[in-house]
Short mmCIF file of C-alpha atoms in Angstrom, two decimals:
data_model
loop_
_atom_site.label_atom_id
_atom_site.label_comp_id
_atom_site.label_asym_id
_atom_site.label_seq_id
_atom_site.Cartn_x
_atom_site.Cartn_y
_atom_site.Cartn_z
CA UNK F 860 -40.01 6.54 49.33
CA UNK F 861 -40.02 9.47 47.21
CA UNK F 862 -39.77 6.78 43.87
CA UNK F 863 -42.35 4.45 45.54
CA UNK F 864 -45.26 7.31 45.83
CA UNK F 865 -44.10 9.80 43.51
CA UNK F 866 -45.42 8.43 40.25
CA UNK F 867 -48.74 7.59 42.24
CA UNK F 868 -49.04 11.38 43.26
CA UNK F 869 -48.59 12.20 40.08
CA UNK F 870 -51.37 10.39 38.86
CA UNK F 871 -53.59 11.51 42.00
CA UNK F 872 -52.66 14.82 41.02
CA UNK F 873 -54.00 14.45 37.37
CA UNK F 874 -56.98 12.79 38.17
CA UNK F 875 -57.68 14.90 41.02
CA UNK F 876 -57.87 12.80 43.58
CA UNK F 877 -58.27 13.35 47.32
CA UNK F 878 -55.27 10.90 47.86
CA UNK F 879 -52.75 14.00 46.24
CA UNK F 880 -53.69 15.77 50.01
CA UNK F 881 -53.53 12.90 51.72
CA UNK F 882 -49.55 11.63 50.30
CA UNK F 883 -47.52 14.76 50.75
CA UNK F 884 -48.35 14.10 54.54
CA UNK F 885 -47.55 10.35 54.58
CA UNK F 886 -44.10 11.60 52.90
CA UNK F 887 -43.59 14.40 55.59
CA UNK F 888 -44.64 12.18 58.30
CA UNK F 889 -41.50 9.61 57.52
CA UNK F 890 -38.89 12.19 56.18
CA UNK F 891 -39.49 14.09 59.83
CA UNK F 892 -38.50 10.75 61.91
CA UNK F 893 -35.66 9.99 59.05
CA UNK F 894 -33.57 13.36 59.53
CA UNK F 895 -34.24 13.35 63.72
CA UNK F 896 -36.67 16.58 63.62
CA UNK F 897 -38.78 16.22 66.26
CA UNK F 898 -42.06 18.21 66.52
CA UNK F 899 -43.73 19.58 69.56
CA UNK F 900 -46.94 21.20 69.24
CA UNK F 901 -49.34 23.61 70.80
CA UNK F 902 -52.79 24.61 70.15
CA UNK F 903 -54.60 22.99 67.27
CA UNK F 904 -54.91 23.26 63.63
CA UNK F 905 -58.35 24.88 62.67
CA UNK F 906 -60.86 22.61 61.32
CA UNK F 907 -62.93 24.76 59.24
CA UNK F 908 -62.14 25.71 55.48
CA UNK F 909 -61.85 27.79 53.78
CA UNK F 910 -58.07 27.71 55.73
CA UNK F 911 -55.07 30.03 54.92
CA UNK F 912 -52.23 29.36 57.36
CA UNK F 913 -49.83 32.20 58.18
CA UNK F 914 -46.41 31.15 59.67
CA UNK F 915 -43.10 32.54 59.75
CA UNK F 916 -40.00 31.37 57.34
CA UNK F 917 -36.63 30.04 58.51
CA UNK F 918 -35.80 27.05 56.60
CA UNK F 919 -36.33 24.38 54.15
CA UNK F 920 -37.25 22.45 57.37
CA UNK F 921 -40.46 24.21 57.87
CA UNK F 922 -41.63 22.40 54.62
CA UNK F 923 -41.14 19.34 56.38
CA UNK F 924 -42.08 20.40 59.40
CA UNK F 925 -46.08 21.81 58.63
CA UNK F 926 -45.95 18.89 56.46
CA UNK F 927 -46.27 16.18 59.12
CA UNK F 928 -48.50 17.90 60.84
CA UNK F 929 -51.56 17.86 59.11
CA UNK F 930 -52.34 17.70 55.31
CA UNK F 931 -51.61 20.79 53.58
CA UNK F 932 -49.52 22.60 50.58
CA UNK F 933 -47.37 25.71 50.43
CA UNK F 934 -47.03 29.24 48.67
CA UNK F 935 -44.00 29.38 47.21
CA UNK F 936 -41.80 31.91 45.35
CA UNK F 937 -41.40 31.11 41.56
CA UNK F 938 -37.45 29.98 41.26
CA UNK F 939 -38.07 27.43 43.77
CA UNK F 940 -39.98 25.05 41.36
CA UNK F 941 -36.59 25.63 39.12
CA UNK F 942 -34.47 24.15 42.09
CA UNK F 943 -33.09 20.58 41.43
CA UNK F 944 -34.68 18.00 43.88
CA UNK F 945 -36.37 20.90 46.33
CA UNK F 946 -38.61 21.46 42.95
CA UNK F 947 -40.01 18.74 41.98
CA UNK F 948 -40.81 18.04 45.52
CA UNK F 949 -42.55 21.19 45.73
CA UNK F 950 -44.75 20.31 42.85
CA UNK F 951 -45.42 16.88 44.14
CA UNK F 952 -46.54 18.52 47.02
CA UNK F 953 -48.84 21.19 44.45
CA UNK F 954 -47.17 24.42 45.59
CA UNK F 955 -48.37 27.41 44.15
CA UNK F 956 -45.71 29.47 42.32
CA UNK F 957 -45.74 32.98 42.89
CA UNK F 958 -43.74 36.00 41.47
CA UNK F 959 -44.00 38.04 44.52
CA UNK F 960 -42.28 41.63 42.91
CA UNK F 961 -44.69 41.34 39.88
CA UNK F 962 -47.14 43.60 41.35
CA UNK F 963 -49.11 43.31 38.35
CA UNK F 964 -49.93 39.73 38.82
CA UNK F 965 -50.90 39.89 42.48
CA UNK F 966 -54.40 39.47 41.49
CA UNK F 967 -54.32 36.97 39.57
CA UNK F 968 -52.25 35.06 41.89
CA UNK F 969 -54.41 35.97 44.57
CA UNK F 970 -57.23 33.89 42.68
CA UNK F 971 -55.59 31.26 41.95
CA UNK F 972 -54.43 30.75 45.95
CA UNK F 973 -58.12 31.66 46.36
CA UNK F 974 -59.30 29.03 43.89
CA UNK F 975 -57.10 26.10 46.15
CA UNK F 976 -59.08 27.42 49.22
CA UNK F 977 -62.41 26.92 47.90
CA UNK F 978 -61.32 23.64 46.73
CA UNK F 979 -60.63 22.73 50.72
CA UNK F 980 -57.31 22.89 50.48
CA UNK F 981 -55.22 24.32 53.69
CA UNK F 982 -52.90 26.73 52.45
CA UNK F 983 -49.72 27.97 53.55
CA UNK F 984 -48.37 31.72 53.19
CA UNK F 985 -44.88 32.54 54.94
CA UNK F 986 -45.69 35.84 54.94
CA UNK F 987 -42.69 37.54 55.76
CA UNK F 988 -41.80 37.07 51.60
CA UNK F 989 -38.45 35.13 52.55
CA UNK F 990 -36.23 33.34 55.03
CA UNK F 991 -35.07 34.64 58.33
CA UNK F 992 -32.37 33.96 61.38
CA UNK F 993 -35.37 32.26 63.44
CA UNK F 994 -34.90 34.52 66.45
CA UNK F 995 -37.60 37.21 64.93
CA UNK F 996 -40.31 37.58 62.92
CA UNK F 997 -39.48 39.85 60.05
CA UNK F 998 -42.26 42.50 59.02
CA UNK F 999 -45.40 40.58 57.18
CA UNK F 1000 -45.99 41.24 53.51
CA UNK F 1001 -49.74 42.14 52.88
CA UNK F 1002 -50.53 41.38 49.27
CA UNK F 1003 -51.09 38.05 49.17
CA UNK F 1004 -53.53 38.25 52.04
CA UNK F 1005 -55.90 39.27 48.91
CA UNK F 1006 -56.05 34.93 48.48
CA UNK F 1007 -58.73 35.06 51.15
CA UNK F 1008 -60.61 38.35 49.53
CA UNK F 1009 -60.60 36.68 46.48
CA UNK F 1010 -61.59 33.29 48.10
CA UNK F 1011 -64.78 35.13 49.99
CA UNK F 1012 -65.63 36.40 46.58
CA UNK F 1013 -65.61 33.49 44.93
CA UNK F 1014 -67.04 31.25 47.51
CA UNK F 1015 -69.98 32.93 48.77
CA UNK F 1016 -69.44 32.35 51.93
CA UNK F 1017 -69.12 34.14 55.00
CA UNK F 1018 -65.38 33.73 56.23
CA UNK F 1019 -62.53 32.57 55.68
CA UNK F 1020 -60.48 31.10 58.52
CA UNK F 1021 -56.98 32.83 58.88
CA UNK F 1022 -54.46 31.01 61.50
CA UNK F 1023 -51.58 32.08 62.39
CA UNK F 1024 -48.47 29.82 63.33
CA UNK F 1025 -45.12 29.84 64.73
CA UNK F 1026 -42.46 27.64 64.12
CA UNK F 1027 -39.08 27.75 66.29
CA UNK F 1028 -36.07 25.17 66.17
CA UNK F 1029 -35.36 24.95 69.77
CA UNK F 1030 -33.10 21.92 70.76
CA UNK F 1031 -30.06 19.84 68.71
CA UNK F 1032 -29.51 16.50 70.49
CA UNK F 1033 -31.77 17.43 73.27
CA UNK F 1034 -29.51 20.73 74.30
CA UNK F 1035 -30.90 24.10 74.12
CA UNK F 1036 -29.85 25.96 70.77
CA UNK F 1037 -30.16 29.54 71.93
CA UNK F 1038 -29.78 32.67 69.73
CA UNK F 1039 -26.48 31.95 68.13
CA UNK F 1040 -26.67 28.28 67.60
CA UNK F 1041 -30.25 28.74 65.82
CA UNK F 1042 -28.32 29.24 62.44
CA UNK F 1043 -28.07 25.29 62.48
CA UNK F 1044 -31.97 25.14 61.06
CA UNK F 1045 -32.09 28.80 60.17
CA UNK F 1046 -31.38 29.30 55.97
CA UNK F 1047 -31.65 33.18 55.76
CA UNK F 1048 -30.73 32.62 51.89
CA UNK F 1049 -26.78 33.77 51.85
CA UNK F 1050 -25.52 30.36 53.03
CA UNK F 1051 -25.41 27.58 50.20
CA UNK F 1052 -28.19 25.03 50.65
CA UNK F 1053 -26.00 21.94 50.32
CA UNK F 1054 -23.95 22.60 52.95
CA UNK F 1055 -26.44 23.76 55.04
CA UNK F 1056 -28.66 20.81 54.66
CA UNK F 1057 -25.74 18.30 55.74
CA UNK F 1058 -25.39 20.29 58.15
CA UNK F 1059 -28.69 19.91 59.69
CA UNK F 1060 -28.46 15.96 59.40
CA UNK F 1061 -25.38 15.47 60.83
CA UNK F 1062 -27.08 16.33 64.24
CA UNK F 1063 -29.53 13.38 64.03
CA UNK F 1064 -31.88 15.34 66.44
CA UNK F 1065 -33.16 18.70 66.05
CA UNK F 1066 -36.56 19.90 68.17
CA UNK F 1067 -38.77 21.84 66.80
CA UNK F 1068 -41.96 23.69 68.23
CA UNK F 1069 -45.37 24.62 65.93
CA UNK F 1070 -47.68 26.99 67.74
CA UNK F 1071 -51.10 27.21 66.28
CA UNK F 1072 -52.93 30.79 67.35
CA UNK F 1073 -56.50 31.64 67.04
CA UNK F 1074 -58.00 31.38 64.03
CA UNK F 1075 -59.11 34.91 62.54
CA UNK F 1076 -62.07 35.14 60.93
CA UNK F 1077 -61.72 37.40 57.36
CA UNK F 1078 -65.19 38.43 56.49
CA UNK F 1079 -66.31 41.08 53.66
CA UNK F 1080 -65.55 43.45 56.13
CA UNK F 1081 -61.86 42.60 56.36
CA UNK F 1082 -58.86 44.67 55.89
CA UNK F 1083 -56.31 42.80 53.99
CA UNK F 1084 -53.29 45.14 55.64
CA UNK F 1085 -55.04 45.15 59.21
CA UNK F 1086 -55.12 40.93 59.68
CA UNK F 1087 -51.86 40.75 58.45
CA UNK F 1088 -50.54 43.04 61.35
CA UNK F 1089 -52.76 41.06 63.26
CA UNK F 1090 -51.53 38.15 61.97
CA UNK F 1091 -47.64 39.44 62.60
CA UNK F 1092 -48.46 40.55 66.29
CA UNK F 1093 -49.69 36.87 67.53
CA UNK F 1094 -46.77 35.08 65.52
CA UNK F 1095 -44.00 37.06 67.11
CA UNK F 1096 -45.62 36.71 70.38
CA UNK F 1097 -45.90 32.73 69.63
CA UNK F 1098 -42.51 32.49 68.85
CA UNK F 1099 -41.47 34.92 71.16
CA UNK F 1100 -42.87 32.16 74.32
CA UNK F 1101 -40.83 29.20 72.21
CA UNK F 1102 -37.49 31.26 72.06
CA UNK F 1103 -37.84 32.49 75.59
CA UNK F 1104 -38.50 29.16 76.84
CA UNK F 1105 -35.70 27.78 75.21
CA UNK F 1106 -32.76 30.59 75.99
CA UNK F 1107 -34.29 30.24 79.81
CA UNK F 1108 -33.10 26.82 79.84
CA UNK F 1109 -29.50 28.19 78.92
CA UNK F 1110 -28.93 30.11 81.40
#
């Protein structure tokens, strides 16, 4: 699949089509049903755009897993667009690369996020800066909430739409994961990706539930720092109902 539409996103890409938003989510859409993760979703993705999307970070999987939902592309750190295979997928899917400790480039990166926003494009900042276990949400990092500052500024309009999401792996093979068996879809970063990955497929199944919160509306008014603890509040409590739900059925 990958050689098939590859070479034609490429070319979308360069010729800036709308089809390069459009076959990212075709690809999600199949890889999701080939490597058994099954979605289950709540709420709805906001319509308007400007749209930066604010989830939490577990795994690889959430790449695939925002990606079949609706079309979209991702923040990422820098090194991953050096990463063999996870790369080049990332560019296909046009990530932006950011160096998030060169504190003298959040402004310009800020624009450039900004830039993709005014262009219509739904964006995609795990705010937390890097992976975690999945049974928390680690504390938000506020700088690159500046992408919808510099988006308002650039734009002229009024808002821009700031949603924030939870994702949660819930189920392997239709049991209950629970807090210690969450590792199978967590990547905190320590554990080798290879291994980890295989590990994931070998299950065939894995469940995994996207909450979509209220959108917040980031006017001139805004305070970068304050919707980001906004934005960390709701997704704990999101993921906070899919975890609960989930070690419930445990016991």
């Amino acid at each position: 699949m990958t050689v098939v539409l590859g070479p034609l996103q490429i070319l979308a890409i360069r010729r800036g089509w709308p089809l390069a938003r459009r076959l990212p989510f075709v690809w999600h859409r199949v890889a999701a049903r080939l490597i058994g993760l099954r979605l289950h979703i709540s709420g709805v993705p906001a319509e308007g755009r400007p749209l930066l999307i604010v989830a939490n970070h577990q795994s690889w999987a959430d790449i695939v897993a925002l990606g079949a939902v609706m079309p979209l592309s991702f923040i990422a750190k820098s090194e991953v667009g050096t990463w063999p295979v996870f790369g080049l997928l990332a560019k296909l899917q046009r990530t932006i690369f950011v160096e998030r400790e060169a504190r003298g480039r959040t402004g310009e990166q800020a624009d450039a996020i900004g830039e993709r926003l005014n262009a219509g494009d739904a964006m995609v900042l795990f705010a937390e800066g890097t992976t975690s276990d999945g049974n928390r949400v680690l504390p938000f990092k506020t700088a690159l909430f500046g992408a919808a500052q510099a988006s308002l500024r650039r734009s002229g309009k009024e808002a821009v739409s700031v949603q924030p999401v939870s994702i949660a792996y819930t189920k392997a093979n239709g049991m209950a994961m629970g807090r210690y068996g969450r590792p199978l879809a967590a990547w905190p970063g320590d554990v080798e990706l290879g291994p980890h990955l295989l590990a994931f497929l070998r299950e065939g199944a894995v469940d995994a539930e996207i909450r979509f919160g209220e959108p917040i509306l980031f006017d001139a008014k805004s305070d970068r720092k304050a919707v980001a603890r906004r934005c960390e509040t709701v997704v704990s409590a999101l993921l906070l109902r899919s975890l609960r739900g989930c070690d419930e059925s445990i016991r």
